[in-house]
XYZ file of C-alpha atoms in Angstrom:
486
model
C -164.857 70.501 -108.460
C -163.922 68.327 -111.726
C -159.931 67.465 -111.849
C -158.645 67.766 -115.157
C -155.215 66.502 -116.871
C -153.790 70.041 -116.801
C -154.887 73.896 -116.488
C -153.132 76.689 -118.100
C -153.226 79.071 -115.311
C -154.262 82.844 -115.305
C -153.253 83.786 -118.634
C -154.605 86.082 -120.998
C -156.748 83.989 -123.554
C -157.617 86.073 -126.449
C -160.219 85.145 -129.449
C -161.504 86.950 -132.255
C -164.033 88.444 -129.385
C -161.726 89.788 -127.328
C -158.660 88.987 -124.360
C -160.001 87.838 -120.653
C -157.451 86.956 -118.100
C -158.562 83.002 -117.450
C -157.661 79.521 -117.079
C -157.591 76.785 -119.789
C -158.726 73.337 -118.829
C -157.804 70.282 -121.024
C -159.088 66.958 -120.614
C -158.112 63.806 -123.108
C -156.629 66.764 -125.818
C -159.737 68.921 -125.757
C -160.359 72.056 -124.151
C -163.123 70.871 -121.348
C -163.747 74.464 -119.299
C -162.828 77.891 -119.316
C -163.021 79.755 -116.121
C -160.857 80.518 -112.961
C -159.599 78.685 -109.962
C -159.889 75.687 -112.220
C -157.749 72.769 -110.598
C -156.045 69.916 -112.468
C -153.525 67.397 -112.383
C -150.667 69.469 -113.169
C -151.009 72.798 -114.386
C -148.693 75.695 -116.327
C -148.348 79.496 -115.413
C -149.102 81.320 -117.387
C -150.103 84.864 -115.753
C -148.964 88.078 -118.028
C -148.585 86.040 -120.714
C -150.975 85.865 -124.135
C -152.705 82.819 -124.058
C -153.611 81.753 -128.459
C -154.627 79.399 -130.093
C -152.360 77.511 -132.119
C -151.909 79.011 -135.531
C -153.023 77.256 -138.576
C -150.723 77.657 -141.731
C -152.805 76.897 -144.497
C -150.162 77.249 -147.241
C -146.676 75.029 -147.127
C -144.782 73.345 -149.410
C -143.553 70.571 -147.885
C -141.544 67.345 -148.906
C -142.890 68.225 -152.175
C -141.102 68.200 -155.928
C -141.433 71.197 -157.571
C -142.622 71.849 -160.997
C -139.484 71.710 -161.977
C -137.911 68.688 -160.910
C -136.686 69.679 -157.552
C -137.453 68.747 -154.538
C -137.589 70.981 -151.559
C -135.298 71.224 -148.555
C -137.958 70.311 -145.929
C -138.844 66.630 -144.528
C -142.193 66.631 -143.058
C -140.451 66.266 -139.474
C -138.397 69.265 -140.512
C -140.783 71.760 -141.507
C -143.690 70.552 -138.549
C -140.537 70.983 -136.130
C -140.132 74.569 -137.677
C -143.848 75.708 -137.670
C -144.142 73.638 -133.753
C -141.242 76.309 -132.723
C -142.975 79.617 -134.271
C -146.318 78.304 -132.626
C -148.072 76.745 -135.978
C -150.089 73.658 -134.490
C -151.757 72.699 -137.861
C -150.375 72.944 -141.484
C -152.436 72.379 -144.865
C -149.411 71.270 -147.375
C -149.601 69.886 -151.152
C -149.925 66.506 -152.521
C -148.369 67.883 -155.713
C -149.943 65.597 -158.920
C -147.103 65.969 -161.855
C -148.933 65.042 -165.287
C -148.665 61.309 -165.839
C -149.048 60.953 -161.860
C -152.075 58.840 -160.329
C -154.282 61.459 -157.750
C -154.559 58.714 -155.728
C -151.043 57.495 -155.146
C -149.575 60.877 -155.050
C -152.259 61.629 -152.235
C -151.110 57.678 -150.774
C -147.724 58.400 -150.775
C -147.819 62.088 -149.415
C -149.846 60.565 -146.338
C -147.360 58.143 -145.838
C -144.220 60.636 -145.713
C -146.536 62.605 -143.166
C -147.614 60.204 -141.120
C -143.892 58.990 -140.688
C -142.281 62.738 -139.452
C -145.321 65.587 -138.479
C -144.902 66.610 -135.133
C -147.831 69.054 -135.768
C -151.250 68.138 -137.296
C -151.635 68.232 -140.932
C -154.225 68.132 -143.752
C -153.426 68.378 -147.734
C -154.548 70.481 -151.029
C -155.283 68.487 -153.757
C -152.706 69.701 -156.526
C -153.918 69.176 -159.940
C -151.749 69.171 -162.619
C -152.839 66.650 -164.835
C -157.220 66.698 -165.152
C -157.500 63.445 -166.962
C -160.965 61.554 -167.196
C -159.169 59.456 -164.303
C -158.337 62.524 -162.394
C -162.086 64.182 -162.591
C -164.534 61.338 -163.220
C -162.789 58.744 -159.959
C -160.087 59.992 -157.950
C -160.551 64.215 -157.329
C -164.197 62.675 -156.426
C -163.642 59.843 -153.879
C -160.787 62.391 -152.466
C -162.655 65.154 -151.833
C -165.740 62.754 -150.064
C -162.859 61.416 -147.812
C -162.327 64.659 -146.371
C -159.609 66.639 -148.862
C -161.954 69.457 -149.265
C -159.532 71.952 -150.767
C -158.182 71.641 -154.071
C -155.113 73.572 -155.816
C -154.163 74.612 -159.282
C -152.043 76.658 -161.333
C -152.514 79.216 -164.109
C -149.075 79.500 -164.306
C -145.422 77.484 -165.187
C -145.278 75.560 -167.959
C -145.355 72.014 -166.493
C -148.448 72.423 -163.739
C -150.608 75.003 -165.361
C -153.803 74.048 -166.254
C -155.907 75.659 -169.677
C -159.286 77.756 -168.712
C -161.064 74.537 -170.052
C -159.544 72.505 -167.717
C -159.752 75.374 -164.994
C -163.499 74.966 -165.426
C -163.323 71.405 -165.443
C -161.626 71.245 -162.116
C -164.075 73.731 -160.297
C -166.928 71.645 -161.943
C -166.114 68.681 -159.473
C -165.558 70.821 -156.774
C -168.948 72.006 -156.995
C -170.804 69.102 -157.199
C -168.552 67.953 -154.248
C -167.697 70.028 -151.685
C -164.623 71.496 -152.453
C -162.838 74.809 -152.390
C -160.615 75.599 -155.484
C -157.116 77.421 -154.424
C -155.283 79.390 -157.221
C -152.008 80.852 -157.921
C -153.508 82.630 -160.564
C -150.933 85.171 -162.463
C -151.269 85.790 -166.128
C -148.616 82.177 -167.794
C -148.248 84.331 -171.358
C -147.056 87.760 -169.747
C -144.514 86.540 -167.378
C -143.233 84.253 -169.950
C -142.751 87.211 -172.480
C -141.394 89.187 -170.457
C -138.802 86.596 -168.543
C -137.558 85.752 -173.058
C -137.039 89.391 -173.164
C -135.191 90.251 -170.367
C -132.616 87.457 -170.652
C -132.491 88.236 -174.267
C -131.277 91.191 -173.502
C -128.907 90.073 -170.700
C -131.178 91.267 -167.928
C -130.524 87.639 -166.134
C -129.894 88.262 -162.357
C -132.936 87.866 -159.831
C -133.873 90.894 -159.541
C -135.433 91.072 -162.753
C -137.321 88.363 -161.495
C -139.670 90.662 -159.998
C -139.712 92.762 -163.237
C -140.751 89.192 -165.421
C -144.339 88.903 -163.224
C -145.538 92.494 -164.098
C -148.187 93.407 -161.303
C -150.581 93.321 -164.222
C -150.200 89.706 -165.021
C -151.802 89.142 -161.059
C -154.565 91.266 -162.055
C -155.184 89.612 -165.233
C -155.443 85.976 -163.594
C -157.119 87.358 -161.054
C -160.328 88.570 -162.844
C -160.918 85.174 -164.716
C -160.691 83.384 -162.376
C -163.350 85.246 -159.964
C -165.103 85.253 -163.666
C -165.193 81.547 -164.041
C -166.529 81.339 -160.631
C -169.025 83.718 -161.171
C -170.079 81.396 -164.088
C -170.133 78.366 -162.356
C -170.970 79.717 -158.655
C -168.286 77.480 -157.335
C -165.680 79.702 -154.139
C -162.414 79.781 -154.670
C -159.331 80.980 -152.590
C -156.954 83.404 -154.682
C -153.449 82.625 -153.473
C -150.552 84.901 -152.415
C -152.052 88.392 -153.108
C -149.145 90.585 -153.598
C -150.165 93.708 -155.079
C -152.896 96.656 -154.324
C -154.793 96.268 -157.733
C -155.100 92.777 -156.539
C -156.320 93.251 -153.441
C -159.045 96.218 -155.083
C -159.705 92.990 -157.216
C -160.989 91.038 -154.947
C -162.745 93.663 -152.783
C -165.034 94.500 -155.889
C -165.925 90.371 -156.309
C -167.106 89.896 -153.425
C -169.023 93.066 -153.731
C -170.950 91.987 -156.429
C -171.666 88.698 -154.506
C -169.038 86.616 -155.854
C -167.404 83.719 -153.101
C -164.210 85.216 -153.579
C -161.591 84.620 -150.350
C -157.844 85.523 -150.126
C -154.619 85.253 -148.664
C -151.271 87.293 -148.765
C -148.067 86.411 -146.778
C -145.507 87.925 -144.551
C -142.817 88.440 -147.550
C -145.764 90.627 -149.184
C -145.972 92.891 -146.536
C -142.529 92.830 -145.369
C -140.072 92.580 -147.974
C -139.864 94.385 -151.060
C -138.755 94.275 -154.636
C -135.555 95.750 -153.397
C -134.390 93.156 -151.327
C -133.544 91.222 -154.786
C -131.144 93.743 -155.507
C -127.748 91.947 -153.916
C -124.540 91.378 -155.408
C -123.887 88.676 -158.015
C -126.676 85.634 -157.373
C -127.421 86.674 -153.614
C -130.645 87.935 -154.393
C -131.655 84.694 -154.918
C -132.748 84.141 -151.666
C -135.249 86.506 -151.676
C -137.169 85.291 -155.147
C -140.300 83.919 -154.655
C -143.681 84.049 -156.810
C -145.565 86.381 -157.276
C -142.406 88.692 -156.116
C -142.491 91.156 -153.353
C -143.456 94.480 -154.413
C -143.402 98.328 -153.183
C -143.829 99.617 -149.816
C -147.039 101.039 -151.321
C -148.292 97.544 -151.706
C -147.581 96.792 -148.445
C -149.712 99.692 -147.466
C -152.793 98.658 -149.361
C -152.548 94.507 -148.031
C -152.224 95.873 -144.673
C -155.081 97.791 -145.412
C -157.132 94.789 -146.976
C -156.604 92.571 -144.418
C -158.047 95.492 -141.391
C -161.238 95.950 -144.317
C -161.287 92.342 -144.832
C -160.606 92.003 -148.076
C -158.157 89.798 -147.741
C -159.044 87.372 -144.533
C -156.122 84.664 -143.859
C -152.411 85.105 -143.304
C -150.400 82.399 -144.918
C -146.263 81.510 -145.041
C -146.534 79.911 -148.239
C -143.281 78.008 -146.976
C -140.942 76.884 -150.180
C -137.665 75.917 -148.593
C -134.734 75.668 -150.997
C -131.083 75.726 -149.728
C -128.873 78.409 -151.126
C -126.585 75.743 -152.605
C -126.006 72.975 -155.048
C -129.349 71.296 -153.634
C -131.461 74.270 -154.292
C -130.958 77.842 -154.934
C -128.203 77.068 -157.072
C -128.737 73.863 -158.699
C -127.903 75.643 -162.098
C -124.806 76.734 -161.071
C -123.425 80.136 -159.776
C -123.855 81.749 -162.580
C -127.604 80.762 -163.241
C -130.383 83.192 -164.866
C -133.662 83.660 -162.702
C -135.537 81.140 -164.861
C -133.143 78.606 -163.892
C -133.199 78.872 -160.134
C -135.971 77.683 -157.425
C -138.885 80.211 -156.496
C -139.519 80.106 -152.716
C -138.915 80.955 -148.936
C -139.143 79.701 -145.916
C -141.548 80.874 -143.738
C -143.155 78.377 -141.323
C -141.237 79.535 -138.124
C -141.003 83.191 -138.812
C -145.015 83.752 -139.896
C -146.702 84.085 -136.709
C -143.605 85.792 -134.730
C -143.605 88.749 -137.746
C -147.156 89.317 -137.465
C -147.388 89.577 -133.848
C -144.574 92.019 -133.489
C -146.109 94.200 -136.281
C -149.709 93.976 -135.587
C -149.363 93.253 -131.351
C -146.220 94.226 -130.897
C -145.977 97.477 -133.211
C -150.180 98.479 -132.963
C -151.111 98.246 -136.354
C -153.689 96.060 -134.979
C -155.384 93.849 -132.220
C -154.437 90.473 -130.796
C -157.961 89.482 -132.003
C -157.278 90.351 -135.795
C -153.825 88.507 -135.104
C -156.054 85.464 -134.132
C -158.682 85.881 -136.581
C -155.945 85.959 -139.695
C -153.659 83.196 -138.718
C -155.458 80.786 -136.703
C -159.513 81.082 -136.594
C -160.223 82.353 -140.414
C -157.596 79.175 -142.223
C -159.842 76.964 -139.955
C -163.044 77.969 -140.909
C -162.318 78.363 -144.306
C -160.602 75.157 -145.038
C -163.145 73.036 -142.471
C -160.935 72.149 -139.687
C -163.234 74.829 -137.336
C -164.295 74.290 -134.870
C -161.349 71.519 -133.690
C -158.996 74.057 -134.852
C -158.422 77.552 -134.999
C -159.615 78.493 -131.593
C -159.826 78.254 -128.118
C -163.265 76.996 -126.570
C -164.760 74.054 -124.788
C -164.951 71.190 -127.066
C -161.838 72.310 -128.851
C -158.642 70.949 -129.644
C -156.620 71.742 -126.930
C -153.924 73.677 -129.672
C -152.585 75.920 -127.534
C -149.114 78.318 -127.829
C -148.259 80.122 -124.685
C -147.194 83.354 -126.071
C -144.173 86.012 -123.753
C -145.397 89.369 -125.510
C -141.873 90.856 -123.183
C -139.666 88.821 -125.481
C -137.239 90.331 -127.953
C -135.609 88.343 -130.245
C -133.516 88.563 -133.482
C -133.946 87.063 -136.309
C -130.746 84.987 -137.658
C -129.685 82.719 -140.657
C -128.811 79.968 -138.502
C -131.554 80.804 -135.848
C -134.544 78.574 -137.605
C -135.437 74.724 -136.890
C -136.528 73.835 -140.556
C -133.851 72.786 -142.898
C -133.051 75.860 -145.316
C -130.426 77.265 -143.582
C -131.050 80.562 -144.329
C -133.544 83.210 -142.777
C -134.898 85.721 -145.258
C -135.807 88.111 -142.655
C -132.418 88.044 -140.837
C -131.698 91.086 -138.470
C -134.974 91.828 -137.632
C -135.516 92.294 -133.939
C -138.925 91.587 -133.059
C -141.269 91.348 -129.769
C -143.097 88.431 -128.408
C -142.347 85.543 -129.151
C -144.171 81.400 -128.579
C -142.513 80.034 -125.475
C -144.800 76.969 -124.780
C -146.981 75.033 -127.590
C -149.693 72.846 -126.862
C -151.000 70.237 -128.882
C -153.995 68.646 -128.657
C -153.088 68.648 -125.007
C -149.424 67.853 -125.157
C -146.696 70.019 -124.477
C -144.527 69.498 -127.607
C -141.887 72.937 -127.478
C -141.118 74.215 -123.924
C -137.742 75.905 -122.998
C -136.852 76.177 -126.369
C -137.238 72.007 -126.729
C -139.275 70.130 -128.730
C -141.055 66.990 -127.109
C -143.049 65.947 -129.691
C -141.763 62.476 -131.443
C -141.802 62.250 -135.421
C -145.269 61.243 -136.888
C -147.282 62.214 -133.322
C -149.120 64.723 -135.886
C -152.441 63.770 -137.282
C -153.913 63.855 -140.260
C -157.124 66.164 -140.671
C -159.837 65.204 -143.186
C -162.406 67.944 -143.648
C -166.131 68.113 -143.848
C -168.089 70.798 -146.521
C -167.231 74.281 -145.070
C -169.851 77.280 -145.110
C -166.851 78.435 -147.559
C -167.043 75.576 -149.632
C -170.586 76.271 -150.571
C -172.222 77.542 -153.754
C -174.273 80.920 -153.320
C -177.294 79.323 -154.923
C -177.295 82.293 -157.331
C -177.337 80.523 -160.735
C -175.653 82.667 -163.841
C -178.301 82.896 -166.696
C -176.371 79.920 -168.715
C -176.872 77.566 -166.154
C -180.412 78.213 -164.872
C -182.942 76.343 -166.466
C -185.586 79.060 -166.205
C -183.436 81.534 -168.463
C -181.590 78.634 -170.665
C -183.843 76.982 -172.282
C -184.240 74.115 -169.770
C -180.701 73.306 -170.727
C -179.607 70.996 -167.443
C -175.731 72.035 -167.176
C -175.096 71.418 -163.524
């Protein structure tokens, strides 16, 4: 029988097919067999416990300047560290162009902060904030051959949002390509409206935050965009989906046919608009954007993501300190326009879904996989290295003790916020040992990996990534004319 470096022994490995009680064999960081009585090197017991693959997290800040001006509490060493401890193997972060920025050095110098302190694997959304003939016509181009096959922009803030002329633009080169187009797509001209009145009025502490991105302003943005990519037959990824009528968006697009995918996040199905409602600036810690809404939300993402609707579970980690540094870099006494928009997430995602949808029964250990690890992989092109657990695989593996109770703290995370949004929750199961590729890198509640072991991930064309092939009237030259737009 074949000796390999190490055998996870007797656990219960579970897939978007189903859970069978097995052993893992890796060989050189890849998963060589699956079967029993497999022998190895040195091996790792894991009998009773949930055997998963390593979760992908395909929506961090990280390292990254905001809009803004300011830059985030997390190091790329921090927030891998954080994500390795929750059981996150492989992040997808930002290289965040600011307009007057280069696309290629920002992508240059984001690589070189990564490859200096992941401990986890990594890959990067092109951010664009600044489309110039540069941008389009050289760099987005050459990136998105070299493997950066997602791209990001912004319909929204004043200093990143693009125009729906350069919206199209942007999807245009994705198309012709290979690339997927990521939105935060809310509605720049309501929030902005409403966020003048309020403070004119002296409505200024967060929790009329929430109350500045009316729930409309989602479904607004969200409708042109899935109209532009009707026009142009180009997929995109809507962002952070926070509300039901967003989530009834989306199911109707890609009932007409339209390559529509989407994401929500634990604070969207978790918190609430109510937990901005703290004394003085407190509530601070809970703004993020689009803002958490009503339980009945919750209800309705829950209920997209079992339909799916809605088919990845993202943190969208965006660590700020509650202090001088972040939160509060306005001062004390700051209005909501004035302070950061973000939370941390990286180390809390995977253990809040599994004690909800595992844990709790809302749903299956397969639909746990399927959102968090195997779906991000397939749909941003790191599957089949990523995502799952199979022979030929990346051996990404988190040894999971469903037993485990733990509560949540402030001081209780590994990233570098210092603050836990979801503090006091007591939840069930919990990562005890991660794997990756092959290497033991948290075990005992230690990491072992070293700064800037991670690797970088570059991407080939995804079945997402595709057009449909079903041409809108303007752009088929049997119904335009012979106009050749494409």
């Amino acid at each position: 029988m074949a000796e390999y470096d190490l055998v996870i022994k007797g656990g219960r490995v579970a897939t978007t097919e189903g859970v069978s009680t097995m052993d893992v064999a890796i060989q050189d960081g890849t998963i060589a067999a699956l079967g029993r009585d497999l022998q190895a090197r040195a091996s790792v017991d894991a009998a009773g416990k949930f055997v998963l693959p390593g979760g992908v997290d395909a929506h961090c800040h990280i390292e990254q300047l905001s809009g803004g001006g300011l830059m985030n509490a997390d190091t790329f060493e921090t927030a891998t560290r954080s994500a390795a401890f929750g059981g996150t193997t492989t992040v997808i972060s930002f290289a965040a162009q600011h307009r007057g920025d280069s696309l290629r050095d920002v992508v240059e110098n984001y690589s070189r902060l990564a490859a200096a302190g992941a401990v986890t694997d990594y890959a990067f959304h092109l951010w664009i904030s600044d489309p110039t003939p540069e941008t389009l016509e050289q760099d987005l181009p050459r990136l998105i051959e070299a493997g950066h096959r997602s791209i990001k922009i912004f319909m929204t803030y004043d200093r990143v949002r693009l125009l729906d002329e350069q919206v199209l633009d942007v999807m245009m080169v994705a198309r012709k390509h290979g690339a997927l187009v990521c939105a935060h797509a809310e509605n720049h001209g309501m929030i902005k409206w409403m966020a003048d009145r309020l403070i004119s009025r002296g409505y200024v502490e967060p929790k009329f935050h929430g109350v500045s991105h009316p729930r409309v302003c989602e479904i607004e943005a969200f409708e042109r965009l899935i109209r532009f990519s009707q026009l142009l037959d180009q997929p995109i990824m809507l962002f952070h989906v926070s509300t039901a009528e967003g989530a009834a968006v989306v199911r109707r697009a890609r009932g007409e046919g339209i390559k529509v995918f989407a994401e929500t996040c634990p604070q969207y199905l978790f918190l609430t608009a109510q937990d901005l409602d703290r004394p003085g600036i407190e509530g601070a810690k809970w703004m993020c954007s689009p803002p958490p809404r009503t339980t009945s939300d919750q209800e309705a993402l829950w209920r997209g993501l079992d339909l799916g609707d809605l088919q990845v579970l993202s943190s969208d980690h965006a660590p700020y300190r509650f202090d001088e540094s972040g939160k509060l870099a306005a001062g004390a006494s700051a209005d909501f326009k004035q302070i950061a928009n973000g939370l941390p997430g990286l180390e809390t995602r995977l253990p809040l879904l599994f004690d909800a949808m595992v844990s709790r029964g809302r749903s299956t250990v397969e639909k746990f996989v399927e959102l968090t690890a195997t779906a991000p992989a397939k749909i941003y092109g790191l599957h089949p290295r990523k995502g799952a657990i199979a022979v030929g695989a990346d051996a990404d593996i988190a040894i999971w003790d469903s037993d485990r109770e733990v509560v949540l703290r402030d001081d209780g995370l590994h990233d570098n916020v210092g603050y836990n949004p979801f503090a006091g929750r007591r939840l069930k199961g919990w990562p005890e040992t991660v794997l990756r590729r092959g290497e033991t890198i948290i075990v005992d509640g230690r990491l072992q990996a070293t700064p800037g072991s991670g690797r970088l991930q570059l991407r080939d064309i995804a079945a997402s990534m595709r057009p449909t092939g079903r041409l809108s009237p303007e752009f088929d030259p049997a119904t335009n004319f012979g106009a050749q737009l494409l």
